[in-house]
GROMACS .gro file of C-alpha atoms in nm:
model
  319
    1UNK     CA    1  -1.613  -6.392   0.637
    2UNK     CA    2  -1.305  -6.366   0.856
    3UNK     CA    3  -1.137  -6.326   0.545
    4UNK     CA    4  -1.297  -6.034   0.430
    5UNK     CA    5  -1.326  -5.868   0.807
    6UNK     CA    6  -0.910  -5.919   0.748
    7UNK     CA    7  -0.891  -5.726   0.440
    8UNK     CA    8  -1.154  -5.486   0.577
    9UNK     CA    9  -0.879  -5.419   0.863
   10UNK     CA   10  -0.575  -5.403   0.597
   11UNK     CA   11  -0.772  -5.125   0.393
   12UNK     CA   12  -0.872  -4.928   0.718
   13UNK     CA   13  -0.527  -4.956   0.860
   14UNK     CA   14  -0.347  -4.886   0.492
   15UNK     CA   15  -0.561  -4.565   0.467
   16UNK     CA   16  -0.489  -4.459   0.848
   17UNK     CA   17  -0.145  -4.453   0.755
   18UNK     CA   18  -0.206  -4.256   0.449
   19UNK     CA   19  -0.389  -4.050   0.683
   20UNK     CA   20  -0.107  -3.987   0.938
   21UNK     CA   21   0.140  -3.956   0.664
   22UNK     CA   22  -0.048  -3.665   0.530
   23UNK     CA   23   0.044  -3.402   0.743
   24UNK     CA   24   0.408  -3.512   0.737
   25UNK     CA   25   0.428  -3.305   0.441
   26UNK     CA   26   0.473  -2.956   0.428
   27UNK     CA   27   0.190  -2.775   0.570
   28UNK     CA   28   0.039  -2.522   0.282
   29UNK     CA   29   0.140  -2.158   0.317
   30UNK     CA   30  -0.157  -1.898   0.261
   31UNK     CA   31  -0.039  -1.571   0.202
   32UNK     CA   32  -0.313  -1.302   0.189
   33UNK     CA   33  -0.163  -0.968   0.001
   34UNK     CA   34  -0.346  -0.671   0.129
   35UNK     CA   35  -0.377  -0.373  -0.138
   36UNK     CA   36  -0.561  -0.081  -0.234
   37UNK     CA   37  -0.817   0.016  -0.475
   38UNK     CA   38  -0.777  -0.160  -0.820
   39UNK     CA   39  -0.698   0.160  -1.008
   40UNK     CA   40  -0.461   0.253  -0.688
   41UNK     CA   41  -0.042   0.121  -0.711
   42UNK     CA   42  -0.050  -0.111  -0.435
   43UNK     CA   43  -0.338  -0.350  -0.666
   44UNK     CA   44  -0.080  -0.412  -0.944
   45UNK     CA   45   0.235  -0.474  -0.735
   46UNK     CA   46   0.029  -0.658  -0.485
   47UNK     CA   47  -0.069  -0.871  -0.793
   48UNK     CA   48   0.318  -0.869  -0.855
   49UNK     CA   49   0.411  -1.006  -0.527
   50UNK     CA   50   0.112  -1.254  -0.458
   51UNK     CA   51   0.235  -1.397  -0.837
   52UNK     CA   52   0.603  -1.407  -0.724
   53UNK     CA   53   0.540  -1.559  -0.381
   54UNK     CA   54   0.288  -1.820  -0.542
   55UNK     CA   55   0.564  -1.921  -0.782
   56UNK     CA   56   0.834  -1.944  -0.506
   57UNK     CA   57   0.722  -2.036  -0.162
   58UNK     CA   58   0.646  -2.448  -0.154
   59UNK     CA   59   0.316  -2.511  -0.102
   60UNK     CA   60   0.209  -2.154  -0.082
   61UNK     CA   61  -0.121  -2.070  -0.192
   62UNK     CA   62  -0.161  -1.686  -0.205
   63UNK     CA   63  -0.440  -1.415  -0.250
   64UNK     CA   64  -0.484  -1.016  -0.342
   65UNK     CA   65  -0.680  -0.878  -0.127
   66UNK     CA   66  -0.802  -0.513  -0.278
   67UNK     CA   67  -0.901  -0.273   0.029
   68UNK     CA   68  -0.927   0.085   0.108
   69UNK     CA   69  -0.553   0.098   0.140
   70UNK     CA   70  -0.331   0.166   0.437
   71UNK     CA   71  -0.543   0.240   0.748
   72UNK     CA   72  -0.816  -0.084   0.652
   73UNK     CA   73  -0.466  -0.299   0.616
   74UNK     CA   74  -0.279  -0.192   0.920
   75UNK     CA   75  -0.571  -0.302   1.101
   76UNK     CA   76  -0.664  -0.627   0.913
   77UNK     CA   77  -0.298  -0.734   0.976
   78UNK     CA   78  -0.328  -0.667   1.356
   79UNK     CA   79  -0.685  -0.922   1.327
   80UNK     CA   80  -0.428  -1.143   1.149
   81UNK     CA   81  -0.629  -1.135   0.860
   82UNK     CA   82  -0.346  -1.082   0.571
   83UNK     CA   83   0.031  -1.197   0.569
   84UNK     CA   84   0.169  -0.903   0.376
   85UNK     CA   85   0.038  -0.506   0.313
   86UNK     CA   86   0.104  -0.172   0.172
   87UNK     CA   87   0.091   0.082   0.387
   88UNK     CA   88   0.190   0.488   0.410
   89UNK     CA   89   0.432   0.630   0.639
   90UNK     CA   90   0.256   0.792   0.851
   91UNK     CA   91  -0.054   0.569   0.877
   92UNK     CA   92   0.189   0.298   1.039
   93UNK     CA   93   0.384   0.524   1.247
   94UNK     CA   94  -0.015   0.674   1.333
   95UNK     CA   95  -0.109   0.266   1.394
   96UNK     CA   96   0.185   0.198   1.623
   97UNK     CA   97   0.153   0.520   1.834
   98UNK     CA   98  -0.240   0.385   1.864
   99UNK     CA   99  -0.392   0.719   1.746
  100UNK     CA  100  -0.773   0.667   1.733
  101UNK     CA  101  -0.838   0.956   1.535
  102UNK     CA  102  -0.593   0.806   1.236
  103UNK     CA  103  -0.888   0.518   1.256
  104UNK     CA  104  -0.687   0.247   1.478
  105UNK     CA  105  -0.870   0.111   1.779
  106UNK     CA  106  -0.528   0.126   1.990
  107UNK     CA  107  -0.192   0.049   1.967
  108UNK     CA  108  -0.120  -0.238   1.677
  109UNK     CA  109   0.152  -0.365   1.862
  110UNK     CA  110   0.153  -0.702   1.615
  111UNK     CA  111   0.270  -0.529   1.331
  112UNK     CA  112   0.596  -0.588   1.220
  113UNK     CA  113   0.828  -0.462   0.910
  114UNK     CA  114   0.929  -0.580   0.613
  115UNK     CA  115   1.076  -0.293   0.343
  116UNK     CA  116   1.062   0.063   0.272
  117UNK     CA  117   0.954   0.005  -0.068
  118UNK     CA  118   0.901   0.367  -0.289
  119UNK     CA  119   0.775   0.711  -0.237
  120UNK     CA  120   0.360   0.804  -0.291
  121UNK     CA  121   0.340   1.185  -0.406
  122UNK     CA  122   0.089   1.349  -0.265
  123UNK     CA  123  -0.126   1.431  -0.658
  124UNK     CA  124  -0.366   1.715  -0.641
  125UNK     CA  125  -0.535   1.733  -0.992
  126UNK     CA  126  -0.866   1.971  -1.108
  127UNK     CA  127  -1.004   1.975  -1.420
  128UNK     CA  128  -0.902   2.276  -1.603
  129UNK     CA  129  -1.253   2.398  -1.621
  130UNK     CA  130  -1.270   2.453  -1.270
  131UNK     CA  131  -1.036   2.682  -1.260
  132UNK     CA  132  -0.832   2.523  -0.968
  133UNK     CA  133  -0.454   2.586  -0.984
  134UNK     CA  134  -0.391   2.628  -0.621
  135UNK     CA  135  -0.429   2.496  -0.277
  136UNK     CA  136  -0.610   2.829  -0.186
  137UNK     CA  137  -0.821   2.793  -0.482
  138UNK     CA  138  -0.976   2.481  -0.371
  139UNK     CA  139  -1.189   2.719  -0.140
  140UNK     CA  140  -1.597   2.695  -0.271
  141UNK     CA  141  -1.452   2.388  -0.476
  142UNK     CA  142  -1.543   2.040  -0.445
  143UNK     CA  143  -1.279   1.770  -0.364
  144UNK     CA  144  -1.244   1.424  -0.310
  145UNK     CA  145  -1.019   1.322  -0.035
  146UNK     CA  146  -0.997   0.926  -0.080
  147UNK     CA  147  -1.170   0.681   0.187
  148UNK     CA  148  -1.243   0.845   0.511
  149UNK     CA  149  -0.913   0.784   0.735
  150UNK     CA  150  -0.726   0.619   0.476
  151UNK     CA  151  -0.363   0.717   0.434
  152UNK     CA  152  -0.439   0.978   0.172
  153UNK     CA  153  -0.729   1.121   0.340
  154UNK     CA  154  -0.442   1.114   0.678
  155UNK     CA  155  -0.217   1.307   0.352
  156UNK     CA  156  -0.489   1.520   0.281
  157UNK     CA  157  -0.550   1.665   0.652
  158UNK     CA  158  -0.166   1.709   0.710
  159UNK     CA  159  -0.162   1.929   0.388
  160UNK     CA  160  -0.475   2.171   0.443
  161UNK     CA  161  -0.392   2.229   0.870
  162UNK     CA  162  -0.024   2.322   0.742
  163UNK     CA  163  -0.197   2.523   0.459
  164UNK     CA  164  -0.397   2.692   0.668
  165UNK     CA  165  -0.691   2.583   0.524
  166UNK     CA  166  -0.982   2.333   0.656
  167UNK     CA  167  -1.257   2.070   0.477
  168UNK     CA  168  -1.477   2.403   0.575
  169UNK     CA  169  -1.308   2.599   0.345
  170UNK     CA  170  -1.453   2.366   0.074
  171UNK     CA  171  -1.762   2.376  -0.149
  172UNK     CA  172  -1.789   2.032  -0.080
  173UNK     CA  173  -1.611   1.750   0.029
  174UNK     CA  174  -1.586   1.373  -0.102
  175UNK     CA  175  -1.420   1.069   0.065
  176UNK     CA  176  -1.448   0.797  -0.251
  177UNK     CA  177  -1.178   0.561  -0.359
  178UNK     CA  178  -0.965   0.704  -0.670
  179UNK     CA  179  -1.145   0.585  -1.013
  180UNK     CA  180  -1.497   0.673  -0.885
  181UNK     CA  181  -1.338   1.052  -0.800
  182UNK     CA  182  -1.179   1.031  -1.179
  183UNK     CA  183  -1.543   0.950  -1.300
  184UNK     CA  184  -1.715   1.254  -1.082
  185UNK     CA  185  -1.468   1.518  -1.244
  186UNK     CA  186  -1.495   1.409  -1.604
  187UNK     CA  187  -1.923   1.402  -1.580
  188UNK     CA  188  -1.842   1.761  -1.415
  189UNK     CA  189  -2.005   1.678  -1.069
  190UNK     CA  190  -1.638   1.720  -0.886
  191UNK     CA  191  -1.391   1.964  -0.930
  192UNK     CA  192  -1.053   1.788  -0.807
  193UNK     CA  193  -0.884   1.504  -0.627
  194UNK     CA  194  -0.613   1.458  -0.389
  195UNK     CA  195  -0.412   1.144  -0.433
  196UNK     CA  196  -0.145   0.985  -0.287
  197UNK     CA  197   0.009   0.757  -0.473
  198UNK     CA  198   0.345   0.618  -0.674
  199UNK     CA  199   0.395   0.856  -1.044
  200UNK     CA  200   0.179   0.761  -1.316
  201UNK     CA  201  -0.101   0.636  -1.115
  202UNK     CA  202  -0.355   0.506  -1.361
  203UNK     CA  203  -0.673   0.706  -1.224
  204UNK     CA  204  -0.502   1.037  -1.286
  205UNK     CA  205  -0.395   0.893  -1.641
  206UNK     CA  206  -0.704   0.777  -1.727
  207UNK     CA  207  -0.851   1.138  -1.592
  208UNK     CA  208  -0.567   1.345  -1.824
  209UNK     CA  209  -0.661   1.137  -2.087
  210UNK     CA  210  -0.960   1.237  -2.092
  211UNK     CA  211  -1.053   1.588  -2.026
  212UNK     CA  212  -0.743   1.858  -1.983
  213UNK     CA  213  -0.678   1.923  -1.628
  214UNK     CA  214  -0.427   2.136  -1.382
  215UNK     CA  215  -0.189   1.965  -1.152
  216UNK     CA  216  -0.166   2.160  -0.816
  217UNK     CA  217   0.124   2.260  -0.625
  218UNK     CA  218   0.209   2.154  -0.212
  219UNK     CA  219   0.511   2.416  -0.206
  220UNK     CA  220   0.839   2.347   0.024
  221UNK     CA  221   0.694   2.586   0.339
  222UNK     CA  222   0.395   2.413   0.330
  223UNK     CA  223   0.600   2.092   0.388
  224UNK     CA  224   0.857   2.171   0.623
  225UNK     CA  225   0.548   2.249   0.851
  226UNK     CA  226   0.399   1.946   0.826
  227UNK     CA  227   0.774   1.774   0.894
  228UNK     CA  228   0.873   1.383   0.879
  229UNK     CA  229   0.779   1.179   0.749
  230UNK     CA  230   0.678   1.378   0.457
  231UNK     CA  231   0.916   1.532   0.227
  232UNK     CA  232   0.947   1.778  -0.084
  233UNK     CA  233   0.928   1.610  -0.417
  234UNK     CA  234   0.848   1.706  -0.780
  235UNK     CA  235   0.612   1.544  -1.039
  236UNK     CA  236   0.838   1.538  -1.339
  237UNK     CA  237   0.652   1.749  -1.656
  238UNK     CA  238   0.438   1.461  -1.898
  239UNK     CA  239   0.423   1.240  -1.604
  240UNK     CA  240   0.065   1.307  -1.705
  241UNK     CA  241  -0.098   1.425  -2.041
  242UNK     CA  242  -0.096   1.773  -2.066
  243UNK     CA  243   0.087   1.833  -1.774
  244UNK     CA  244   0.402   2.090  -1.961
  245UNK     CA  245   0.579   2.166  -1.673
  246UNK     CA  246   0.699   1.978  -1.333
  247UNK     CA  247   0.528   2.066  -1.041
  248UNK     CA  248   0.644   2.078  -0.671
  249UNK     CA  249   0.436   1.831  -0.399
  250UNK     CA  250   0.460   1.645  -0.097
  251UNK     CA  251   0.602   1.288  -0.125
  252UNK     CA  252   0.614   0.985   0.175
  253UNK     CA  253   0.710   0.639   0.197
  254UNK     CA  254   0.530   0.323   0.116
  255UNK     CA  255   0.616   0.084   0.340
  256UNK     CA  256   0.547  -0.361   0.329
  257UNK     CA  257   0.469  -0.493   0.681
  258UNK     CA  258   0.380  -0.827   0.799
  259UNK     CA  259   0.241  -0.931   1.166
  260UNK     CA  260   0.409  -1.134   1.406
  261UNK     CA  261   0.189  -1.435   1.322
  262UNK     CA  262   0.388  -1.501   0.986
  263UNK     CA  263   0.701  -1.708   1.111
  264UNK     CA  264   1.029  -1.597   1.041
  265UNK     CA  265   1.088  -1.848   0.733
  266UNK     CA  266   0.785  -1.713   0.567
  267UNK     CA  267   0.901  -1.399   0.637
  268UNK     CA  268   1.221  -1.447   0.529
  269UNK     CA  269   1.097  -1.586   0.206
  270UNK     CA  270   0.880  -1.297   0.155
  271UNK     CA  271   1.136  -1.064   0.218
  272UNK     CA  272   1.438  -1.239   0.005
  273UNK     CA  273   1.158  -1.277  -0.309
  274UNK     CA  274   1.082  -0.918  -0.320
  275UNK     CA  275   1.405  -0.748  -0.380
  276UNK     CA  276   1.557  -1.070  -0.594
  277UNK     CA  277   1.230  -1.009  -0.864
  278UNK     CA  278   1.228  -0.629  -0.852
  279UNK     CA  279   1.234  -0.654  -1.280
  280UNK     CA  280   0.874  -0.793  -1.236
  281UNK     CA  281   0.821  -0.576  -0.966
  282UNK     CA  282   0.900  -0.328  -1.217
  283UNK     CA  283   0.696  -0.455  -1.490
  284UNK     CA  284   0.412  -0.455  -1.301
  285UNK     CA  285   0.414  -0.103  -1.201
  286UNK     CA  286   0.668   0.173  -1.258
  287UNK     CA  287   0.689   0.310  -0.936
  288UNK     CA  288   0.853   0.016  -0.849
  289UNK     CA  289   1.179   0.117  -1.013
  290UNK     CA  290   1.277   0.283  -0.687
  291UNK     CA  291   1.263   0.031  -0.420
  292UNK     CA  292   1.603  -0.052  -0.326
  293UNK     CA  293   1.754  -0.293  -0.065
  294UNK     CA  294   1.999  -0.065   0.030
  295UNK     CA  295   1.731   0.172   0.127
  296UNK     CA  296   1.485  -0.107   0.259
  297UNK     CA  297   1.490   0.006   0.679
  298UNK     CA  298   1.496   0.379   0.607
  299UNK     CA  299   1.237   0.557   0.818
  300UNK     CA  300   1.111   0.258   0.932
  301UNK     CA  301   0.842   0.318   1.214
  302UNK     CA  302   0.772  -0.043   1.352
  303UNK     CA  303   1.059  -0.311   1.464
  304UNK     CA  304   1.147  -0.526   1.140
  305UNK     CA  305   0.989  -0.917   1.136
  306UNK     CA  306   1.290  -1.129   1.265
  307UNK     CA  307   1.238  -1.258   0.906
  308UNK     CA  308   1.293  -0.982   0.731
  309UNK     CA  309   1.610  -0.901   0.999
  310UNK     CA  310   1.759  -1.271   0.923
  311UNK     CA  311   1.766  -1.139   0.539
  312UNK     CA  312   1.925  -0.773   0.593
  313UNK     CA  313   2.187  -0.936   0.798
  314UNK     CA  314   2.226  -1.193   0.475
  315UNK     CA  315   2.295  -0.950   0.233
  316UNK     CA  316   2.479  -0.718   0.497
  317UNK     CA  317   2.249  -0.407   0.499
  318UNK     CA  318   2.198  -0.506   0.882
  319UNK     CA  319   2.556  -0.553   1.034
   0.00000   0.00000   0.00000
């Protein structure tokens, strides 16, 4: 009996160790990616990164998390409820000036940056039988604006106060995610969309491919009025079926941002995987041909992660 009560201790002590030894290895990483819509840009390259990071980062375990875009992600970081997100321009610099009416309860004073990453252009599209081929035309038309507060409906309100139009002005107004505005123009129960999003956004392809439409014009005035961060930019001619010639729009930054909850190795890693797999980047989505290192910190709004710092300063874009 002794005997046994012996081995009985061995087994319990053997597996205590075990035990104890357990968390001597490296703790596992989760890495939420916070997105968009799934027929949005962020989805695919948020797919990209989460793939990349999974890959690369021992013991990471990550996650694509599809949302309503910028606004809903600025704020989930700030609950510390996603590692990494995609975000607009102006919704961060909206989130860390804490302006309620952008949809931010307050100041998100946790949010730290990561890398400019590539323009969104600001995509108005109507179906050619409504007749829509200007901003004033909208008037008596119905549009769909994206998510209420997300970064393109934030787009959408710069554009019309500068145009000197209002929501009023419209027929009637929608605030749904990009494919289910695609699927309301070609049953004919919506007239147009406002987008903003990287070139060659599926929803507008799948929409061109389908019935023949009219790409509208944001002219240069109508810009410069709204001012930083937004900036003139053209939608090259066949970026979209049936679309013969280019046409002049609004364009501003996409930006990656983190929290300071994510330690700076993390960070670092994040940071340093992201620009050395910008092929798959690529792959994954187009728009990702234009993200650049050398152009990572431009017009950033929020102070850079101390990760993300640590790997400018490596590859001496930070001096």
């Amino acid at each position: 009996m002794k005997h046994v009560a012996r081995n009985l201790i061995a087994a319990g002590a053997a597996a205590l160790v075990v035990g104890l030894g357990a968390p001597a290895a490296k703790a596992q990483e989760f890495i939420n990616v916070l997105t968009g819509g799934t027929s949005g840009v962020y989805y695919p390259l948020g797919v990209a990164l989460s793939e990349i990071y999974g890959q690369n980062i021992e013991g990471a375990r990550t996650q694509v998390q599809a949302t309503k875009a910028s606004v809903e992600n600025l704020n989930l970081l700030q609950a510390g409820r996603g590692e990494i997100a995609f975000t607009l321009g102006d919704s961060l610099a909206e989130a860390w000036a804490g302006n309620t009416e952008a949809g931010y309860p307050g100041k998100l004073d946790k949010l730290r940056g990561i890398a400019a990453i590539y323009p969104n252009y600001v995509q108005i599209v109507a179906s050619k039988e409504s007749g829509v081929t200007t901003l004033e035309g909208l008037k008596g038309k119905s549009l769909s604006v994206g998510a209420p507060a997300s970064g393109t409906e934030l787009n959408a309100r710069a554009i019309f106060e500068a145009a000197g139009l209002s929501y009023n002005d419209l027929g009637k107004l929608e605030y749904l995610p990009f494919a289910e505005s695609v699927e309301l123009i070609k049953n004919r129960q919506l007239d147009a969309t406002l987008q903003s999003a990287g070139l060659g956004v599926a929803s507008i392809r799948d929409l061109a491919t389908s019935v023949p439409i009219n790409v509208v014009a944001v002219s240069a005035e109508i810009i410069e009025k709204i001012g930083a961060p937004f900036i003139a930019a053209t939608i090259p001619a066949g970026t979209y079926e049936g679309q013969a010639e280019d046409v002049s729009t609004a364009a501003v930054g996409n930006f990656l941002v983190s929290h300071d909850g994510v330690s700076e190795e993390t960070a670092y890693q994040m940071t340093k995987l992201l620009f050395e797999n910008l092929d798959k980047m690529a792959a994954s989505h187009a728009a990702a041909k234009a993200i650049d290192v050398q152009k990572a910190l431009e017009g950033m709004p929020v102070p850079l992660h101390p990760g993300a710092e640590r790997y400018y300063r490596e590859v001496g874009v930070l001096k």
